[in-house]
CSV table of C-alpha atoms in Angstrom, one decimal:
chain,number,residue,atom,x,y,z
W,100,MET,CA,0.0,0.0,0.0
W,101,ILE,CA,1.2,3.5,-0.8
W,102,THR,CA,0.7,6.4,1.6
W,103,LEU,CA,0.3,9.9,0.1
W,104,TYR,CA,1.1,12.8,2.3
W,105,ASP,CA,-1.1,15.9,1.6
W,106,PHE,CA,-1.8,19.2,3.4
W,107,ASP,CA,-4.8,19.0,5.7
W,108,SER,CA,-7.8,21.2,4.9
W,109,LYS,CA,-11.4,21.7,5.7
W,110,ALA,CA,-13.2,18.4,5.0
W,111,GLY,CA,-13.0,17.1,1.5
W,112,ARG,CA,-11.2,20.1,0.1
W,113,PRO,CA,-7.6,19.1,-0.7
W,114,TRP,CA,-6.4,22.1,-2.6
W,115,ASN,CA,-2.6,21.9,-3.1
W,116,VAL,CA,-1.6,22.0,-6.7
W,117,SER,CA,1.6,19.9,-6.3
W,118,VAL,CA,-0.1,17.2,-4.3
W,119,TRP,CA,-2.9,17.0,-7.0
W,120,LYS,CA,-0.2,16.1,-9.6
W,121,ALA,CA,0.7,13.1,-7.4
W,122,ARG,CA,-2.9,12.2,-6.7
W,123,TYR,CA,-3.8,12.3,-10.4
W,124,SER,CA,-0.7,10.1,-11.0
W,125,LEU,CA,-1.7,7.5,-8.5
W,126,ASN,CA,-5.3,7.3,-9.7
W,127,PHE,CA,-4.2,7.3,-13.4
W,128,LYS,CA,-2.0,4.3,-12.7
W,129,ASN,CA,-4.8,2.7,-10.7
W,130,LEU,CA,-2.6,2.2,-7.6
W,131,PRO,CA,-4.1,1.7,-4.2
W,132,TYR,CA,-3.1,4.4,-1.7
W,133,LYS,CA,-4.4,6.2,1.4
W,134,THR,CA,-3.8,9.8,2.2
W,135,VAL,CA,-2.3,11.1,5.5
W,136,TRP,CA,-3.2,14.7,6.2
W,137,ILE,CA,-0.7,17.1,7.7
W,138,GLU,CA,-1.0,20.7,8.7
W,139,PHE,CA,1.7,23.1,7.3
W,140,PRO,CA,3.7,23.5,10.4
W,141,ASP,CA,4.0,19.7,10.8
W,142,VAL,CA,5.3,19.1,7.3
W,143,GLU,CA,9.1,19.6,8.0
W,144,PRO,CA,9.2,17.5,11.2
W,145,THR,CA,7.1,14.7,9.6
W,146,MET,CA,9.2,14.6,6.5
W,147,LYS,CA,12.4,14.6,8.5
W,148,LYS,CA,11.1,11.8,10.7
W,149,LEU,CA,10.0,9.8,7.6
W,150,GLY,CA,13.4,10.3,6.0
W,151,ALA,CA,12.2,12.2,2.9
W,152,LEU,CA,14.7,14.2,1.0
W,153,PRO,CA,14.3,18.0,1.0
W,154,THR,CA,12.7,19.4,-2.2
W,155,GLY,CA,14.7,22.6,-2.3
W,156,THR,CA,16.8,25.1,-0.4
W,157,ARG,CA,15.6,28.2,1.5
W,158,LYS,CA,17.2,31.6,0.8
W,159,ASN,CA,19.2,31.2,4.0
W,160,GLY,CA,20.7,28.0,2.7
W,161,THR,CA,18.7,25.5,4.9
W,162,PRO,CA,16.9,22.6,3.4
W,163,PHE,CA,13.2,23.0,2.5
W,164,TYR,CA,10.7,20.2,2.8
W,165,THR,CA,7.3,20.2,1.2
W,166,LEU,CA,4.5,17.9,-0.1
W,167,PRO,CA,3.6,15.7,-1.9
W,168,ALA,CA,5.6,12.8,-0.5
W,169,ILE,CA,4.7,9.1,-0.8
W,170,HIS,CA,5.8,6.1,1.3
W,171,ASP,CA,5.5,2.9,-0.6
W,172,ASP,CA,5.6,0.1,1.9
W,173,SER,CA,6.0,-2.6,-0.7
W,174,THR,CA,9.5,-1.2,-1.6
W,175,GLY,CA,10.2,0.9,1.4
W,176,ALA,CA,10.7,4.0,-0.9
W,177,ILE,CA,10.0,7.4,0.5
W,178,ILE,CA,9.8,10.0,-2.4
W,179,ALA,CA,9.0,13.7,-2.4
W,180,ASP,CA,8.3,16.0,-5.3
W,181,SER,CA,5.4,15.2,-7.7
W,182,ALA,CA,7.7,14.8,-10.8
W,183,VAL,CA,10.1,12.5,-8.9
W,184,ILE,CA,7.1,10.5,-7.7
W,185,ALA,CA,5.8,10.2,-11.3
W,186,GLU,CA,9.2,8.8,-12.4
W,187,TYR,CA,9.3,6.4,-9.4
W,188,LEU,CA,5.8,5.1,-10.2
W,189,ASP,CA,6.6,4.6,-13.9
W,190,LYS,CA,9.7,2.7,-12.9
W,191,THR,CA,8.2,0.6,-10.1
W,192,TYR,CA,4.7,0.1,-11.7
W,193,PRO,CA,5.4,0.3,-15.5
W,194,THR,CA,2.0,-1.0,-16.5
W,195,PRO,CA,-0.6,-0.2,-17.8
W,196,THR,CA,0.5,3.3,-18.8
W,197,GLN,CA,3.5,5.6,-18.4
W,198,LEU,CA,3.1,9.1,-16.9
W,199,ILE,CA,6.3,10.2,-18.6
W,200,PRO,CA,6.6,8.1,-21.8
W,201,SER,CA,10.1,6.8,-22.7
W,202,GLY,CA,12.2,9.5,-24.4
W,203,THR,CA,10.1,12.5,-23.1
W,204,HIS,CA,11.8,13.1,-19.7
W,205,ALA,CA,13.6,16.3,-20.7
W,206,LEU,CA,10.7,17.6,-22.8
W,207,GLN,CA,8.2,17.0,-20.0
W,208,THR,CA,10.6,18.7,-17.6
W,209,ALA,CA,10.8,21.7,-20.0
W,210,PHE,CA,7.0,21.8,-20.3
W,211,ARG,CA,6.6,21.9,-16.5
W,212,GLU,CA,9.3,24.5,-16.1
W,213,LEU,CA,7.7,26.7,-18.8
W,214,VAL,CA,4.2,26.3,-17.3
W,215,ASP,CA,5.5,27.0,-13.8
W,216,SER,CA,7.3,30.1,-15.0
W,217,LYS,CA,4.0,31.5,-16.4
W,218,ALA,CA,1.6,30.3,-13.6
W,219,THR,CA,2.2,33.1,-11.2
W,220,PRO,CA,-0.9,35.2,-12.0
W,221,LEU,CA,-3.2,32.2,-11.4
W,222,VAL,CA,-1.4,31.0,-8.3
W,223,SER,CA,-1.3,34.5,-6.8
W,224,LEU,CA,-5.0,34.7,-7.0
W,225,VAL,CA,-6.0,31.2,-5.8
W,226,VAL,CA,-3.5,30.4,-3.0
W,227,PRO,CA,-4.3,33.5,-0.8
W,228,ASP,CA,-8.0,32.5,-1.2
W,229,ALA,CA,-7.1,28.9,-0.2
W,230,VAL,CA,-5.6,30.3,3.0
W,231,THR,CA,-9.0,31.9,4.0
W,232,LYS,CA,-11.4,29.4,2.4
W,233,THR,CA,-10.0,25.9,2.7
W,234,MET,CA,-7.2,25.7,5.3
W,235,ASN,CA,-7.6,24.8,9.0
W,236,PRO,CA,-6.3,27.4,11.5
W,237,PRO,CA,-2.8,25.9,12.0
W,238,SER,CA,-2.1,26.0,8.3
W,239,ALA,CA,-3.9,29.3,7.6
W,240,GLU,CA,-1.9,31.0,10.4
W,241,TYR,CA,1.4,29.5,9.1
W,242,MET,CA,0.7,30.5,5.5
W,243,ALA,CA,-0.5,34.0,6.5
W,244,ARG,CA,2.8,34.5,8.3
W,245,VAL,CA,5.2,32.9,5.7
W,246,PHE,CA,3.5,34.5,2.7
W,247,ALA,CA,2.3,37.7,4.5
W,248,THR,CA,2.8,40.1,1.6
W,249,ALA,CA,1.0,37.9,-1.0
W,250,VAL,CA,-1.9,37.2,1.4
W,251,SER,CA,-2.3,40.8,2.4
W,252,ASN,CA,-2.0,42.0,-1.2
W,253,ALA,CA,-4.7,39.6,-2.3
W,254,ALA,CA,-7.0,40.7,0.6
W,255,SER,CA,-6.7,44.4,-0.2
W,256,MET,CA,-7.1,44.0,-4.0
W,257,SER,CA,-9.6,46.4,-5.6
W,258,GLU,CA,-12.4,44.9,-7.7
W,259,GLU,CA,-10.9,46.5,-10.8
W,260,THR,CA,-7.4,45.0,-10.1
W,261,ARG,CA,-9.0,41.6,-9.4
W,262,VAL,CA,-10.7,41.6,-12.8
W,263,ALA,CA,-7.4,42.5,-14.4
W,264,GLU,CA,-5.6,39.7,-12.5
W,265,TRP,CA,-8.2,37.1,-13.6
W,266,GLU,CA,-7.5,38.2,-17.2
W,267,LYS,CA,-3.8,37.5,-16.6
W,268,ALA,CA,-4.8,34.1,-15.1
W,269,GLU,CA,-6.7,33.2,-18.3
W,270,GLU,CA,-3.5,33.9,-20.2
W,271,VAL,CA,-1.7,31.3,-18.1
W,272,LEU,CA,-4.0,28.7,-19.7
W,273,GLY,CA,-3.9,30.5,-23.0
W,274,SER,CA,-0.1,29.9,-23.1
W,275,VAL,CA,-0.7,26.1,-22.6
W,276,LYS,CA,-3.3,26.1,-25.4
W,277,THR,CA,-0.8,27.9,-27.7
W,278,LEU,CA,1.7,25.0,-27.3
W,279,MET,CA,-0.9,22.4,-28.5
W,280,LYS,CA,-2.3,21.8,-32.0
W,281,PRO,CA,-5.9,22.8,-32.2
W,282,GLU,CA,-7.0,19.2,-32.7
W,283,ASP,CA,-5.0,17.8,-29.8
W,284,ARG,CA,-7.0,16.6,-26.9
W,285,TRP,CA,-4.0,16.1,-24.6
W,286,VAL,CA,-0.6,17.7,-24.4
W,287,MET,CA,0.8,14.6,-26.1
W,288,GLY,CA,-2.0,14.5,-28.7
W,289,ASP,CA,-4.0,11.3,-28.2
W,290,ALA,CA,-2.4,10.0,-24.9
W,291,ILE,CA,-2.7,11.4,-21.4
W,292,SER,CA,0.6,12.1,-19.7
W,293,PHE,CA,2.0,13.8,-16.6
W,294,ALA,CA,2.0,17.1,-18.5
W,295,ASP,CA,-1.9,17.0,-18.5
W,296,PHE,CA,-1.9,16.6,-14.8
W,297,VAL,CA,0.4,19.6,-14.4
W,298,VAL,CA,-2.4,21.7,-16.1
W,299,ALA,CA,-5.3,19.9,-14.5
W,300,ALA,CA,-3.8,20.4,-11.0
W,301,MET,CA,-3.9,24.2,-11.4
W,302,LEU,CA,-7.6,24.0,-12.4
W,303,ILE,CA,-8.7,21.5,-9.7
W,304,MET,CA,-6.9,23.7,-7.1
W,305,ALA,CA,-9.2,26.6,-8.1
W,306,LYS,CA,-12.3,24.3,-8.2
W,307,THR,CA,-11.6,23.1,-4.7
W,308,VAL,CA,-10.9,26.6,-3.3
W,309,TYR,CA,-13.9,28.4,-4.9
W,310,GLY,CA,-16.4,25.5,-5.3
W,311,LYS,CA,-17.9,24.1,-8.5
W,312,GLU,CA,-20.9,26.5,-8.3
W,313,SER,CA,-18.7,29.6,-7.9
W,314,GLU,CA,-18.5,32.5,-10.3
W,315,GLU,CA,-14.7,31.9,-10.6
W,316,TRP,CA,-15.0,28.3,-11.6
W,317,THR,CA,-17.8,29.0,-14.1
W,318,ARG,CA,-15.7,31.6,-15.7
W,319,MET,CA,-12.6,29.3,-15.9
W,320,MET,CA,-14.7,26.6,-17.5
W,321,ASN,CA,-15.7,29.1,-20.2
W,322,TRP,CA,-12.1,30.1,-21.1
W,323,HIS,CA,-10.9,29.1,-24.5
W,324,ASP,CA,-14.3,27.8,-25.8
W,325,GLY,CA,-14.7,25.4,-22.9
W,326,ARG,CA,-11.6,23.4,-23.6
W,327,TRP,CA,-10.7,23.2,-19.9
W,328,ASP,CA,-14.2,22.1,-19.0
W,329,ARG,CA,-13.9,19.2,-21.5
W,330,MET,CA,-10.4,18.4,-20.1
W,331,MET,CA,-11.6,18.4,-16.5
W,332,THR,CA,-14.6,16.3,-17.4
W,333,ASP,CA,-12.4,13.7,-19.1
W,334,LEU,CA,-10.1,13.6,-16.1
W,335,GLU,CA,-12.9,13.4,-13.5
W,336,LYS,CA,-12.3,9.7,-13.1
W,337,TYR,CA,-8.8,10.3,-11.8
W,338,THR,CA,-9.9,12.7,-9.0
W,339,ALA,CA,-10.9,10.2,-6.3
W,340,VAL,CA,-9.5,11.1,-2.9
W,341,HIS,CA,-8.5,7.9,-1.0
H,182,MET,CA,14.8,20.3,-55.1
H,183,ILE,CA,14.4,22.4,-52.0
H,184,THR,CA,15.8,25.9,-51.9
H,185,LEU,CA,16.9,27.2,-48.4
H,186,TYR,CA,17.1,30.9,-48.0
H,187,ASP,CA,19.9,32.0,-45.6
H,188,PHE,CA,21.6,35.3,-44.6
H,189,ASP,CA,24.6,36.0,-46.7
H,190,SER,CA,28.0,36.2,-44.9
H,191,LYS,CA,31.7,36.2,-45.5
H,192,ALA,CA,32.5,33.0,-47.4
H,193,GLY,CA,31.7,29.8,-45.7
H,194,ARG,CA,30.5,31.4,-42.5
H,195,PRO,CA,26.7,31.0,-42.3
H,196,TRP,CA,26.1,32.0,-38.7
H,197,ASN,CA,22.3,32.5,-38.2
H,198,VAL,CA,21.0,30.4,-35.4
H,199,SER,CA,17.5,30.0,-36.8
H,200,VAL,CA,18.6,29.1,-40.3
H,201,TRP,CA,21.0,26.4,-38.8
H,202,LYS,CA,17.9,24.7,-37.2
H,203,ALA,CA,16.5,24.4,-40.7
H,204,ARG,CA,19.9,23.3,-42.3
H,205,TYR,CA,20.4,20.6,-39.6
H,206,SER,CA,16.8,19.5,-40.3
H,207,LEU,CA,17.4,19.2,-44.1
H,208,ASN,CA,20.7,17.4,-43.6
H,209,PHE,CA,19.3,15.1,-40.9
H,210,LYS,CA,16.4,14.0,-43.2
H,211,ASN,CA,19.0,13.6,-46.1
H,212,LEU,CA,17.0,15.9,-48.4
H,213,PRO,CA,18.8,17.5,-51.4
H,214,TYR,CA,18.7,21.3,-51.2
H,215,LYS,CA,20.6,24.3,-52.3
H,216,THR,CA,21.1,27.6,-50.4
H,217,VAL,CA,20.3,31.0,-51.7
H,218,TRP,CA,22.1,33.8,-49.9
H,219,ILE,CA,20.4,37.1,-49.1
H,220,GLU,CA,21.7,40.2,-47.3
H,221,PHE,CA,19.5,41.4,-44.4
H,222,PRO,CA,18.0,44.5,-46.2
H,223,ASP,CA,16.8,42.2,-49.0
H,224,VAL,CA,15.0,39.6,-46.8
H,225,GLU,CA,11.6,41.3,-46.6
H,226,PRO,CA,11.3,42.2,-50.3
H,227,THR,CA,12.5,38.7,-51.3
H,228,MET,CA,10.1,36.9,-48.9
H,229,LYS,CA,7.2,39.1,-50.1
H,230,LYS,CA,8.0,38.4,-53.7
H,231,LEU,CA,8.3,34.7,-53.0
H,232,GLY,CA,4.9,34.7,-51.1
H,233,ALA,CA,6.3,33.6,-47.7
H,234,LEU,CA,4.2,34.3,-44.7
H,235,PRO,CA,5.5,36.8,-42.2
H,236,THR,CA,7.0,35.1,-39.1
H,237,GLY,CA,5.9,37.8,-36.6
H,238,THR,CA,4.6,41.3,-36.1
H,239,ARG,CA,6.7,44.4,-35.4
H,240,LYS,CA,5.9,46.7,-32.4
H,241,ASN,CA,4.3,49.1,-34.8
H,242,GLY,CA,1.9,46.4,-36.0
H,243,THR,CA,3.4,45.7,-39.4
H,244,PRO,CA,4.3,42.2,-40.5
H,245,PHE,CA,7.9,41.0,-39.9
H,246,TYR,CA,9.7,38.6,-42.3
H,247,THR,CA,12.8,36.7,-41.5
H,248,LEU,CA,14.8,33.6,-42.4
H,249,PRO,CA,15.0,30.6,-42.7
H,250,ALA,CA,12.5,30.0,-45.5
H,251,ILE,CA,12.3,27.1,-47.9
H,252,HIS,CA,10.8,26.8,-51.3
H,253,ASP,CA,10.1,23.2,-52.2
H,254,ASP,CA,9.6,23.0,-55.9
H,255,SER,CA,8.3,19.4,-55.8
H,256,THR,CA,5.2,20.6,-53.9
H,257,GLY,CA,5.3,24.4,-54.5
H,258,ALA,CA,5.3,25.0,-50.8
H,259,ILE,CA,7.0,28.1,-49.4
H,260,ILE,CA,7.5,27.9,-45.7
H,261,ALA,CA,9.2,30.2,-43.2
H,262,ASP,CA,10.1,29.6,-39.5
H,263,SER,CA,12.4,26.7,-38.6
H,264,ALA,CA,9.8,24.9,-36.5
H,265,VAL,CA,7.2,25.2,-39.2
H,266,ILE,CA,9.7,24.0,-41.7
H,267,ALA,CA,10.5,20.9,-39.5
H,268,GLU,CA,6.8,20.1,-39.2
H,269,TYR,CA,6.4,20.5,-43.0
H,270,LEU,CA,9.4,18.2,-43.7
H,271,ASP,CA,8.1,15.6,-41.3
H,272,LYS,CA,4.7,15.6,-43.0
H,273,THR,CA,6.0,15.7,-46.6
H,274,TYR,CA,9.0,13.5,-46.2
H,275,PRO,CA,8.0,11.2,-43.2
H,276,THR,CA,10.9,8.8,-43.7
H,277,PRO,CA,13.5,7.8,-42.5
H,278,THR,CA,13.2,9.8,-39.3
H,279,GLN,CA,10.9,12.3,-37.7
H,280,LEU,CA,12.3,15.7,-36.4
H,281,ILE,CA,9.2,16.1,-34.1
H,282,PRO,CA,8.1,12.5,-33.2
H,283,SER,CA,4.4,11.9,-33.1
H,284,GLY,CA,2.8,13.1,-29.9
H,285,THR,CA,5.7,15.5,-29.0
H,286,HIS,CA,4.5,18.7,-30.8
H,287,ALA,CA,3.5,20.6,-27.7
H,288,LEU,CA,6.4,19.3,-25.6
H,289,GLN,CA,8.9,20.2,-28.3
H,290,THR,CA,7.3,23.7,-28.6
H,291,ALA,CA,7.6,24.1,-24.8
H,292,PHE,CA,11.2,23.1,-25.0
H,293,ARG,CA,12.0,25.7,-27.6
H,294,GLU,CA,10.1,28.4,-25.8
H,295,LEU,CA,11.9,27.6,-22.6
H,296,VAL,CA,15.3,27.5,-24.2
H,297,ASP,CA,14.6,30.7,-26.2
H,298,SER,CA,13.5,32.4,-23.0
H,299,LYS,CA,16.9,31.6,-21.4
H,300,ALA,CA,19.2,32.1,-24.4
H,301,THR,CA,19.6,35.9,-24.2
H,302,PRO,CA,23.0,35.9,-22.5
H,303,LEU,CA,24.5,33.8,-25.2
H,304,VAL,CA,22.8,35.5,-28.1
H,305,SER,CA,23.7,38.9,-26.7
H,306,LEU,CA,27.3,38.0,-26.8
H,307,VAL,CA,27.5,36.2,-30.1
H,308,VAL,CA,25.2,38.2,-32.4
H,309,PRO,CA,27.0,41.6,-32.0
H,310,ASP,CA,30.3,39.8,-32.8
H,311,ALA,CA,28.6,38.2,-35.8
H,312,VAL,CA,27.9,41.7,-37.1
H,313,THR,CA,31.6,42.6,-37.0
H,314,LYS,CA,33.2,39.3,-37.8
H,315,THR,CA,31.0,37.4,-40.3
H,316,MET,CA,28.6,39.8,-42.0
H,317,ASN,CA,29.1,41.5,-45.3
H,318,PRO,CA,28.8,45.3,-45.3
H,319,PRO,CA,25.0,45.5,-46.3
H,320,SER,CA,23.9,43.2,-43.5
H,321,ALA,CA,26.4,44.5,-40.9
H,322,GLU,CA,25.3,48.1,-41.6
H,323,TYR,CA,21.6,47.1,-41.4
H,324,MET,CA,22.1,45.1,-38.1
H,325,ALA,CA,24.2,47.9,-36.5
H,326,ARG,CA,21.3,50.3,-37.2
H,327,VAL,CA,18.4,48.0,-36.2
H,328,PHE,CA,20.1,46.6,-33.1
H,329,ALA,CA,22.1,49.8,-32.3
H,330,THR,CA,21.9,49.5,-28.6
H,331,ALA,CA,22.9,45.8,-28.4
H,332,VAL,CA,25.8,46.3,-30.8
H,333,SER,CA,27.2,49.3,-29.1
H,334,ASN,CA,26.7,47.8,-25.6
H,335,ALA,CA,28.7,44.7,-26.8
H,336,ALA,CA,31.4,46.9,-28.4
H,337,SER,CA,32.0,48.9,-25.2
H,338,MET,CA,31.9,46.0,-22.8
H,339,SER,CA,34.7,45.9,-20.2
H,340,GLU,CA,36.8,42.7,-20.0
H,341,GLU,CA,35.4,42.1,-16.5
H,342,THR,CA,31.8,42.4,-17.8
H,343,ARG,CA,32.6,40.1,-20.7
H,344,VAL,CA,33.9,37.4,-18.4
H,345,ALA,CA,30.7,37.7,-16.3
H,346,GLU,CA,28.5,37.6,-19.5
H,347,TRP,CA,30.3,34.4,-20.7
H,348,GLU,CA,29.5,32.8,-17.3
H,349,LYS,CA,25.9,33.6,-17.8
H,350,ALA,CA,26.1,32.2,-21.4
H,351,GLU,CA,27.4,28.9,-19.8
H,352,GLU,CA,24.3,28.8,-17.7
H,353,VAL,CA,22.2,28.9,-20.8
H,354,LEU,CA,23.6,25.5,-21.7
H,355,GLY,CA,23.5,24.5,-18.1
H,356,SER,CA,19.8,24.9,-18.0
H,357,VAL,CA,19.5,22.5,-21.0
H,358,LYS,CA,21.7,20.0,-19.3
H,359,THR,CA,19.5,20.2,-16.1
H,360,LEU,CA,16.5,19.1,-18.1
H,361,MET,CA,18.1,15.9,-19.3
H,362,LYS,CA,19.0,12.8,-17.4
H,363,PRO,CA,22.8,12.4,-16.9
H,364,GLU,CA,22.8,9.3,-19.1
H,365,ASP,CA,20.8,10.8,-21.9
H,366,ARG,CA,22.8,11.5,-25.1
H,367,TRP,CA,20.0,13.5,-26.8
H,368,VAL,CA,17.1,15.6,-25.5
H,369,MET,CA,14.8,12.6,-26.2
H,370,GLY,CA,17.2,10.1,-24.7
H,371,ASP,CA,18.4,7.7,-27.5
H,372,ALA,CA,16.9,9.5,-30.5
H,373,ILE,CA,18.0,12.8,-32.2
H,374,SER,CA,15.1,15.2,-32.6
H,375,PHE,CA,14.5,18.9,-33.5
H,376,ALA,CA,15.1,19.8,-29.9
H,377,ASP,CA,18.8,18.8,-30.3
H,378,PHE,CA,19.2,21.0,-33.3
H,379,VAL,CA,17.7,24.0,-31.3
H,380,VAL,CA,20.7,23.5,-28.9
H,381,ALA,CA,23.3,22.7,-31.5
H,382,ALA,CA,22.3,25.8,-33.6
H,383,MET,CA,23.2,28.1,-30.7
H,384,LEU,CA,26.6,26.4,-30.5
H,385,ILE,CA,27.4,26.3,-34.2
H,386,MET,CA,26.5,30.0,-34.4
H,387,ALA,CA,29.3,30.6,-31.9
H,388,LYS,CA,31.7,28.3,-33.7
H,389,THR,CA,31.1,30.1,-37.0
H,390,VAL,CA,31.5,33.6,-35.5
H,391,TYR,CA,34.6,32.9,-33.5
H,392,GLY,CA,36.2,30.0,-35.4
H,393,LYS,CA,37.1,26.5,-34.2
H,394,GLU,CA,40.5,27.6,-33.0
H,395,SER,CA,39.2,30.5,-30.9
H,396,GLU,CA,39.4,30.9,-27.2
H,397,GLU,CA,35.6,31.3,-27.1
H,398,TRP,CA,34.9,28.0,-28.8
H,399,THR,CA,37.6,26.1,-26.8
H,400,ARG,CA,36.0,27.4,-23.6
H,401,MET,CA,32.4,26.4,-24.7
H,402,MET,CA,33.6,22.9,-25.7
H,403,ASN,CA,34.9,22.5,-22.1
H,404,TRP,CA,31.6,23.5,-20.5
H,405,HIS,CA,29.9,20.8,-18.5
H,406,ASP,CA,32.6,18.2,-18.8
H,407,GLY,CA,32.8,18.4,-22.6
H,408,ARG,CA,29.2,17.3,-23.2
H,409,TRP,CA,28.6,19.9,-25.9
H,410,ASP,CA,31.9,18.9,-27.6
H,411,ARG,CA,30.6,15.3,-27.8
H,412,MET,CA,27.2,16.5,-29.1
H,413,MET,CA,28.7,18.7,-31.8
H,414,THR,CA,31.1,15.9,-32.9
H,415,ASP,CA,28.1,13.5,-33.1
H,416,LEU,CA,26.1,16.1,-35.2
H,417,GLU,CA,29.1,17.0,-37.4
H,418,LYS,CA,27.6,14.9,-40.2
H,419,TYR,CA,24.6,17.1,-40.4
H,420,THR,CA,26.5,20.4,-40.9
H,421,ALA,CA,27.1,20.3,-44.6
H,422,VAL,CA,26.3,23.6,-46.4
H,423,HIS,CA,24.8,22.9,-49.8
């Protein structure tokens, strides 16, 4: 059995974009797993205790730990970082489908790096709203402290600025659309791959934070002639939370 | 027979990075072609007369024409832009090998966009030197006028600044290396694709401008444990200029 470590949230509202990439991956490969929920301040001690590797380095040079992480008790492996998890799952459970098809490692990495470099307008809108709407007090207080400027900027945004920021957020998805051929259903054409989950995770984050009846979600599902609505409907079967 | 339009230069020194992507593509697919050489000021009228599409839009809204372009007299097609040329060649001449393998269109586009977004430090060093070292007077005068700031900045650069700029240029290639697995010979692992020519074109531009005996080229071939030296040696067979 695989254990997936995710950020805790108000019931049924896992919102973290990076963890969603791992959850989509596990569901896509039809692997049994159970989620362990952790509040933000407990992530670093839990990961250290588990023996997970840090996923980055803070500006002051100390190691930084974040989620997702998985513990696969059939192999003993403890893996952090959604892309590293995808590569591990492909190697350990090669059938029925590959998340990162053979030969596409560098291209998929470039895709993620490009999308991440453009995602700021969307993330800057949604994450501060996640703090107030979906997080429990320990995580909300932690995030409001660590990302104080972003959270207070978002809270004090005028309606006019907010409308302009949502137009920039639409362009994040527009830049993904531009990479693809008009007839392509998925990033790799006919086949789902990890790159699609990179895109879908940004969207499901917003769906979780605002709710599927919200004005924000309705607007997003109308972007680019409804193409993201079709994508999210097609990927619905990989969204179970175990 | 295919005609490839390239920028004219001092004998035997075609330096343009974008045209090299097309030349590598033609040689890789083993297609017969001949080059027609054009000075910079003649590109737009020549392309308009040929019926090539513009490849972009100037800040003032007018269409912008550049090279490479090909004219394939077996189909009548006139195609500009190295990536569009690669897709055309794959479609029209599918064997023996694909430049952009099926399913990788969006990923290859993301790779190019990412590399282009990082290439500025290298291009900013080499292109001004191309103006003085490899271009004939009509192109050199045109470039010195259109890119006056870049050319004069490069000319007045202190030795200390130049050393620092070359370190940034090394990082351009470092960012490509980081995308790949250590054991991967090519961007797509075992198979050459258009993405490799995107990288190789930056390097052969520098080789052409500085010469293979130059300090600059020697330094570049030592970057990252000689990995680009190995790559350029392996791709040498696709560098014929017809």
